[in-house]
PDB file of C-alpha atoms in Angstrom:
ATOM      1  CA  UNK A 950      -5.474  -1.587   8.342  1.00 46.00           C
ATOM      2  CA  UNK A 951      -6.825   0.541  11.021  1.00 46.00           C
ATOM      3  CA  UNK A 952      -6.394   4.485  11.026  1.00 48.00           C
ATOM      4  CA  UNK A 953      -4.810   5.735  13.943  1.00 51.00           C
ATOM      5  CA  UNK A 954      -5.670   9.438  14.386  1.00 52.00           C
ATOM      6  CA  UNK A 955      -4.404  12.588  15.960  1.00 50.00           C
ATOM      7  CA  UNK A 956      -1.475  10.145  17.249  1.00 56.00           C
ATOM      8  CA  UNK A 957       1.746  12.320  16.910  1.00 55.00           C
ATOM      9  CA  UNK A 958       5.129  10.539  16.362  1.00 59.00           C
ATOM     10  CA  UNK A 959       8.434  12.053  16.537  1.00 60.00           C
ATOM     11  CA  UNK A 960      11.080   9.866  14.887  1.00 90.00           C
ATOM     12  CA  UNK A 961      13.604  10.203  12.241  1.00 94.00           C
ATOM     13  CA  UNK A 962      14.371   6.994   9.647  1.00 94.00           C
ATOM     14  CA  UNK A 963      17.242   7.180   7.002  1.00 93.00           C
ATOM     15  CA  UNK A 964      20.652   8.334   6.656  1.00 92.00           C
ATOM     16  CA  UNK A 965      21.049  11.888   7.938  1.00 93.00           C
ATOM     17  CA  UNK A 966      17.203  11.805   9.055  1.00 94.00           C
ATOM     18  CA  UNK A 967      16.116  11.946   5.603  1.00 96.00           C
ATOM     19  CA  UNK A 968      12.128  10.684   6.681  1.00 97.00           C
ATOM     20  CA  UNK A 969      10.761  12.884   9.330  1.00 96.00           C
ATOM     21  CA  UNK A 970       7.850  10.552  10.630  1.00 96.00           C
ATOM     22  CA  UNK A 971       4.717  12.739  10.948  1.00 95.00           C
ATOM     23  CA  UNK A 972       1.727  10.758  12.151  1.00 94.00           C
ATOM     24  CA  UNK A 973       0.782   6.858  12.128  1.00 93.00           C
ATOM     25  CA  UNK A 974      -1.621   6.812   9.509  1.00 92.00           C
ATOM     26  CA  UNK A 975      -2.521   2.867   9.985  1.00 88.00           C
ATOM     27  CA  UNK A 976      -1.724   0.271  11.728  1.00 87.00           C
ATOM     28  CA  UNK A 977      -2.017  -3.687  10.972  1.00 80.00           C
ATOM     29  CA  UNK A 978      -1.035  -7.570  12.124  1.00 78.00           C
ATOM     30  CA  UNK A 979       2.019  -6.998   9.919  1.00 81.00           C
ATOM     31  CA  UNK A 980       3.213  -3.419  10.388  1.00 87.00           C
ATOM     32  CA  UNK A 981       2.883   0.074   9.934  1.00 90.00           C
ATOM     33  CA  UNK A 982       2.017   3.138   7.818  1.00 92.00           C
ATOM     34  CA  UNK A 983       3.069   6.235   8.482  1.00 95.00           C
ATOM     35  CA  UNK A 984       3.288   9.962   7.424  1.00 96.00           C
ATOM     36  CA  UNK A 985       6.505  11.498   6.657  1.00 97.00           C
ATOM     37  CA  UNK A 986       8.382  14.367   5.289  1.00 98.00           C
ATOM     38  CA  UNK A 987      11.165  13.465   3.009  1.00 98.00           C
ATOM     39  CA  UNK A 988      14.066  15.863   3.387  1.00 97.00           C
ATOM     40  CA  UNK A 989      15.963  15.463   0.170  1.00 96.00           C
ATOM     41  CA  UNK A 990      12.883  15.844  -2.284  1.00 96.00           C
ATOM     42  CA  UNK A 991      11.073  17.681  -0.043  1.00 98.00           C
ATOM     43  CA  UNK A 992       7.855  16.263  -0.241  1.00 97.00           C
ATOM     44  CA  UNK A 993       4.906  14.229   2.054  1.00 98.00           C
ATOM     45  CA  UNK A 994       5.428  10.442   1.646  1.00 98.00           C
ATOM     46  CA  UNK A 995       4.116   7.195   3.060  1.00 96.00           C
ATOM     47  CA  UNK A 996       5.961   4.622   4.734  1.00 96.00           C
ATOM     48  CA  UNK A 997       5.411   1.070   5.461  1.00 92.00           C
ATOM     49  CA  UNK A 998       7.207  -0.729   7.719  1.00 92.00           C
ATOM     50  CA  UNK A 999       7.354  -4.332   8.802  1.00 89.00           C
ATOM     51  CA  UNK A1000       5.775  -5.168  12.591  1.00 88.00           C
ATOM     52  CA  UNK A1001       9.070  -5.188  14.519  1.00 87.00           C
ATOM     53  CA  UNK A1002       8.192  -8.705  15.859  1.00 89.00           C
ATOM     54  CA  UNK A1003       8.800 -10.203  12.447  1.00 90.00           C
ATOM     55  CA  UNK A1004      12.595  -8.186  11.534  1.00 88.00           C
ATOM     56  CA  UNK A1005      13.853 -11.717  12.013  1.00 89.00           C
ATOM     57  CA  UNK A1006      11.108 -13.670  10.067  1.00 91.00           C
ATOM     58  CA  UNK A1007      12.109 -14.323   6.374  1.00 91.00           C
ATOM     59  CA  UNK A1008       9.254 -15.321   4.718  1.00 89.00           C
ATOM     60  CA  UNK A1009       7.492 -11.847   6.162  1.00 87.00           C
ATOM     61  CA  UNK A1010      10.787 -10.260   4.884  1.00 90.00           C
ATOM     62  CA  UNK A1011      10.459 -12.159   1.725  1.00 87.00           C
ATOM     63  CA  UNK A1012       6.807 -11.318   1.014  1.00 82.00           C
ATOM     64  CA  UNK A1013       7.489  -7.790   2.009  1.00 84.00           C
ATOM     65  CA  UNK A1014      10.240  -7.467  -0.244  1.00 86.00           C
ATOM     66  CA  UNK A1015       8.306  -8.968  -2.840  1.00 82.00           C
ATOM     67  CA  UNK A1016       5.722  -6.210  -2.552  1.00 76.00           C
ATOM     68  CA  UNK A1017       8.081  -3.611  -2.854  1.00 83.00           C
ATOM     69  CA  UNK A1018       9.787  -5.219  -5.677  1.00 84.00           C
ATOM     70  CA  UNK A1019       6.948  -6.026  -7.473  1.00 80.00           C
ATOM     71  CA  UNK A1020       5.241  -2.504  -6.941  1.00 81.00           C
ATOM     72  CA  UNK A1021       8.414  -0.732  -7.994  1.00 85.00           C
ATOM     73  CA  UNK A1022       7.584  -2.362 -11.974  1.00 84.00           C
ATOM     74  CA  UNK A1023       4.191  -0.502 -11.933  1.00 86.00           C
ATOM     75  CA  UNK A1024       3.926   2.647 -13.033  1.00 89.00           C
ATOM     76  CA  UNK A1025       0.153   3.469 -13.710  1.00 91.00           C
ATOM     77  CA  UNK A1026      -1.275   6.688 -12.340  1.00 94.00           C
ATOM     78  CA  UNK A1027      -4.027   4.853 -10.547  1.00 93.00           C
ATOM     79  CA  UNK A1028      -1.555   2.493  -8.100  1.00 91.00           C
ATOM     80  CA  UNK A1029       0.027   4.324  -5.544  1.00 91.00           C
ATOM     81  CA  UNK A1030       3.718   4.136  -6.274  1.00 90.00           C
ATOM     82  CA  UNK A1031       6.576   2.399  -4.348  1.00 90.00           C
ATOM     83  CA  UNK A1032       9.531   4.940  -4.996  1.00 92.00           C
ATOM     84  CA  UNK A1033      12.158   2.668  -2.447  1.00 92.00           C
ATOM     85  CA  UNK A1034      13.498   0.385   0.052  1.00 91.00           C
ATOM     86  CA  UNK A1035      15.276   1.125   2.935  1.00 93.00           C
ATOM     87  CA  UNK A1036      16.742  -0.734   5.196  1.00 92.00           C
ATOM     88  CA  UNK A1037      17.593   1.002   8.413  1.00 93.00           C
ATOM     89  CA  UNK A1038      18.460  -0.042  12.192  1.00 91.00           C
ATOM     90  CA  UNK A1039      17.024  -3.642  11.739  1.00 89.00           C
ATOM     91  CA  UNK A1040      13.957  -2.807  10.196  1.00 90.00           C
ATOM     92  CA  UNK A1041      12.536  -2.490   6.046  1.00 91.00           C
ATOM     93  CA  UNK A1042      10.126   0.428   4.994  1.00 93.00           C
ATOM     94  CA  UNK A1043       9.264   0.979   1.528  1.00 92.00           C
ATOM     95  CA  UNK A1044       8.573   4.392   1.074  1.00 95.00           C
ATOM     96  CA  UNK A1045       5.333   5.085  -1.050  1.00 94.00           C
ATOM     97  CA  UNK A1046       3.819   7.963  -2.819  1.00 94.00           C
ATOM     98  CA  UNK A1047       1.534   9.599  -0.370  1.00 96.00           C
ATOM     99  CA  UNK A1048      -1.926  10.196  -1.171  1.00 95.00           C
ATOM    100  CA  UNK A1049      -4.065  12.733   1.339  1.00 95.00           C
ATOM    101  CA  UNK A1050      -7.095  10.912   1.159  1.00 94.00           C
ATOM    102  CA  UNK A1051      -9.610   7.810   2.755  1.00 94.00           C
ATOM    103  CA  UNK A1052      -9.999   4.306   1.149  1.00 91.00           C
ATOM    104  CA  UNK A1053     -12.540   3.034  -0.590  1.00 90.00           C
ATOM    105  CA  UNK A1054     -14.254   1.322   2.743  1.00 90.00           C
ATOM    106  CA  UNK A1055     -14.601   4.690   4.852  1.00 92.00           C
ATOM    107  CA  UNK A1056     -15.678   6.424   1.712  1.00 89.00           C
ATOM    108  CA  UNK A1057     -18.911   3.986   1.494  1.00 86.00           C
ATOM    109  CA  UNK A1058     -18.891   4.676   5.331  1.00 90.00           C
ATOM    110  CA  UNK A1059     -19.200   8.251   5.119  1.00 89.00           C
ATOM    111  CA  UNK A1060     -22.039   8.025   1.591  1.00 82.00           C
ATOM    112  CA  UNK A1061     -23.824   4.815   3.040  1.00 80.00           C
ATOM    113  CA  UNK A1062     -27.117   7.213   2.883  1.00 75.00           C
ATOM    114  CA  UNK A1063     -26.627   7.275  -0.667  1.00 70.00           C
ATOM    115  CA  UNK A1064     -29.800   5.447  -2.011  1.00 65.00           C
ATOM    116  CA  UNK A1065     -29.595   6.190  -5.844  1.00 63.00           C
ATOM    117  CA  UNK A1066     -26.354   4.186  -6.774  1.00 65.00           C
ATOM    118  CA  UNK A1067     -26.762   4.698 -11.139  1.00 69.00           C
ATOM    119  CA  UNK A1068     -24.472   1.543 -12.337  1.00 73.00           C
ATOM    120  CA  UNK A1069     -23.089   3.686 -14.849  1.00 76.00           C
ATOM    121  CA  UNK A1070     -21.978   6.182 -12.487  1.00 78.00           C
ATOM    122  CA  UNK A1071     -20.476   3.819  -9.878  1.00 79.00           C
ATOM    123  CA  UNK A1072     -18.737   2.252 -13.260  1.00 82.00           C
ATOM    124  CA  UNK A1073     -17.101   5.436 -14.007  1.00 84.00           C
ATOM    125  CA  UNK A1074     -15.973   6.704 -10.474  1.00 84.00           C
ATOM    126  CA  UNK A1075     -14.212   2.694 -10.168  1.00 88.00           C
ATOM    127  CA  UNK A1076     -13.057   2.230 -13.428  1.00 93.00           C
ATOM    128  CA  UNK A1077      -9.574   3.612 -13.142  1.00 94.00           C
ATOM    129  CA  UNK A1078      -9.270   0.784 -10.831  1.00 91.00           C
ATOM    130  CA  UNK A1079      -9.720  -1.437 -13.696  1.00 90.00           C
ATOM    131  CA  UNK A1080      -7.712   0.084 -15.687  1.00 93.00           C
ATOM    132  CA  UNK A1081      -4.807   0.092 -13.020  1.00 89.00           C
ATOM    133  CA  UNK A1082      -5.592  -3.962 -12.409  1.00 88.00           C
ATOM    134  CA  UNK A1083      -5.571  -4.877 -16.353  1.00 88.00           C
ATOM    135  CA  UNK A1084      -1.808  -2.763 -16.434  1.00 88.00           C
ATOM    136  CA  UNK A1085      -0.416  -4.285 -13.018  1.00 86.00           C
ATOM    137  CA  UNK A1086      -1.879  -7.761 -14.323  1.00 84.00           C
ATOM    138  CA  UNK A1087       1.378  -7.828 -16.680  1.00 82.00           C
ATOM    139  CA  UNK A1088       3.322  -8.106 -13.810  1.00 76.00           C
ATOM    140  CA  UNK A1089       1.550  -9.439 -10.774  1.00 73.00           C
ATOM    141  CA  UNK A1090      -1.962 -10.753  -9.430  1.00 69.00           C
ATOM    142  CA  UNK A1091      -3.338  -8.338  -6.714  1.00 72.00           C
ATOM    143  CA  UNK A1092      -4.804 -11.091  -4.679  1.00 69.00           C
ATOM    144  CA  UNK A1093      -6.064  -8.423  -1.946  1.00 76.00           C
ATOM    145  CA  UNK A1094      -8.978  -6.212  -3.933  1.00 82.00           C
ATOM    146  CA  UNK A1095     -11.124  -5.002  -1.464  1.00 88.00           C
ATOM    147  CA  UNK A1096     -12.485  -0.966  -0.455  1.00 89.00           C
ATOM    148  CA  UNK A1097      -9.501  -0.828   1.834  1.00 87.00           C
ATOM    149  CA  UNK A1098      -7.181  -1.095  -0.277  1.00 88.00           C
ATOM    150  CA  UNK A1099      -8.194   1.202  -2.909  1.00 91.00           C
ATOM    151  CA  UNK A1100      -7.494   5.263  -1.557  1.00 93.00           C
ATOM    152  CA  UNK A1101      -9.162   7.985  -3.010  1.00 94.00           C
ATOM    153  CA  UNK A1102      -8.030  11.638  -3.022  1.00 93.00           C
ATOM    154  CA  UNK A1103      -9.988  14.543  -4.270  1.00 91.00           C
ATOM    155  CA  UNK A1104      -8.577  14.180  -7.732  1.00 88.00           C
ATOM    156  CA  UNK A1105      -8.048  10.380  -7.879  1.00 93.00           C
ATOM    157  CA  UNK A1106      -8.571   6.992  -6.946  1.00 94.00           C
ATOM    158  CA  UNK A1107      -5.556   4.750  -6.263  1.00 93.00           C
ATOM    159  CA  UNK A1108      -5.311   0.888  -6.250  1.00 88.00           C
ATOM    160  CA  UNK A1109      -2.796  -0.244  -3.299  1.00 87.00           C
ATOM    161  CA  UNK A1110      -0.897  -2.731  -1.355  1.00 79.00           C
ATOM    162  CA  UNK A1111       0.589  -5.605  -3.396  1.00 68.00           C
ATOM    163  CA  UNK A1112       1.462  -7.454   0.014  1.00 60.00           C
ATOM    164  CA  UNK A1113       0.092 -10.908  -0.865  1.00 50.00           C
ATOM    165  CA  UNK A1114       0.109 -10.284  -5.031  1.00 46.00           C
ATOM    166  CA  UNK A1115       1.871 -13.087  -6.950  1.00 48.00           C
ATOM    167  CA  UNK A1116       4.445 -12.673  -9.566  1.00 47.00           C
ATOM    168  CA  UNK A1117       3.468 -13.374 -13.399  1.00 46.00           C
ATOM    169  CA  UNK A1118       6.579 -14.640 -15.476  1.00 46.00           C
ATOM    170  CA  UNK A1119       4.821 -14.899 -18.579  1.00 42.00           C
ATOM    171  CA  UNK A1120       1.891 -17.422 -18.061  1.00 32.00           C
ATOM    172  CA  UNK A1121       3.379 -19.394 -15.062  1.00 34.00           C
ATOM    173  CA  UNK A1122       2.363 -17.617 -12.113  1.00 34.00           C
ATOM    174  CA  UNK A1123       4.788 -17.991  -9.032  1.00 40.00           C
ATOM    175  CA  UNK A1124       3.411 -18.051  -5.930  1.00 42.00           C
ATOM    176  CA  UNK A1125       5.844 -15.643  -2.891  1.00 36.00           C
ATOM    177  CA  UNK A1126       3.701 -17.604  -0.049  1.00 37.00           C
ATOM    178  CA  UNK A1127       5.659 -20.993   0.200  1.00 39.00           C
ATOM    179  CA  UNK A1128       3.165 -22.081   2.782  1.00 41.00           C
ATOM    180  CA  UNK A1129      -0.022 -22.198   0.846  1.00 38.00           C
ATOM    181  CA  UNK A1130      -1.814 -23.649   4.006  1.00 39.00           C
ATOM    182  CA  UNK A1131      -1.193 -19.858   5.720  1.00 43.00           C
ATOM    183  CA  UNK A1132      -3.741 -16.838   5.766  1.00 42.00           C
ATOM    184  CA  UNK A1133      -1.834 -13.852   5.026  1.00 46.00           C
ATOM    185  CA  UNK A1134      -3.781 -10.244   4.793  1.00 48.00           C
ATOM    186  CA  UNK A1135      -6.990  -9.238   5.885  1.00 43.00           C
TER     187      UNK A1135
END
């Protein structure tokens, strides 16, 4: 997903305004994150919305859907959390915790002149990654690990979007793409 900055927004999503959108904070094929200010709890959160082009595709819906639903089981303090849905004028969002941070990708941009990479070091600064995988793994299969989708703040580092994840029931895994033959992510 590509960062879009210093692009201001001014919209309102929700009943009675509740999201005030803030900035774009990336931008994708298949929609949107953005910024916002939520009104009732008072407090920065993310928001991802679905490309308007696809509002009438169900299997985007579906998979979308399935994200949320799927990140909404996983509580772990290294995956960034899905707190909602929302459905509003047409469109889904799932609101997210926000995290005030880069991913994992423009970090290694930023410390690519970093020669002396000790394994053991690199082990510990990643392993809450891990950690979050092997707890999320009870419920779903990630299917999308790669630096951009892992965001790092100056306390943490967060394991994100469950887009193209499969559900677990048990040992039978069930697969939310019904098209197999179709590339979805990045």
């Amino acid at each position: 997903m590509k960062t879009i900055k210093n692009k201001r927004v001014n919209r309102y999503i929700g009943e009675d305004n509740r999201f005030e959108i803030i900035d774009i904070l990336g931008q994708g094929g298949m929609g949107e994150v953005f910024k916002a200010y939520d009104s009732k709890l008072h407090e920065l959160v993310a928001i991802k919305s679905i490309n308007k082009k696809f509002n009438n595709n169900r299997a985007v819906i579906d998979i979308f859907l399935n994200e949320a639903k799927t990140s909404l089981k996983i509580t772990h303090p290294n995956v960034i959390r899905v707190r909602d849905i929302l459905f509003f004028e047409g469109s889904h969002y799932l609101i997210m915790q926000f995290v005030d941070g880069i991913d994992l990708k423009e970090w290694m941009r930023l410390h690519k002149d970093i020669k002396d990479r000790d394994a053991k070091k690199m082990y510990e600064f990643i392993r809450p990654v891990f950690e979050a995988l092997d707890y999320a793994h009870q419920y779903t299969v990630h299917r999308d690990i790669k630096p951009a989708n892992i965001m790092l703040d100056n306390e943490n580092i967060y394991l994100m979007d469950f887009g193209i994840a499969t559900v677990t029931k048990g040992s039978k895994i069930t697969d939310v793409i019904k098209d197999s033959h179709k590339v979805v992510g990045t």
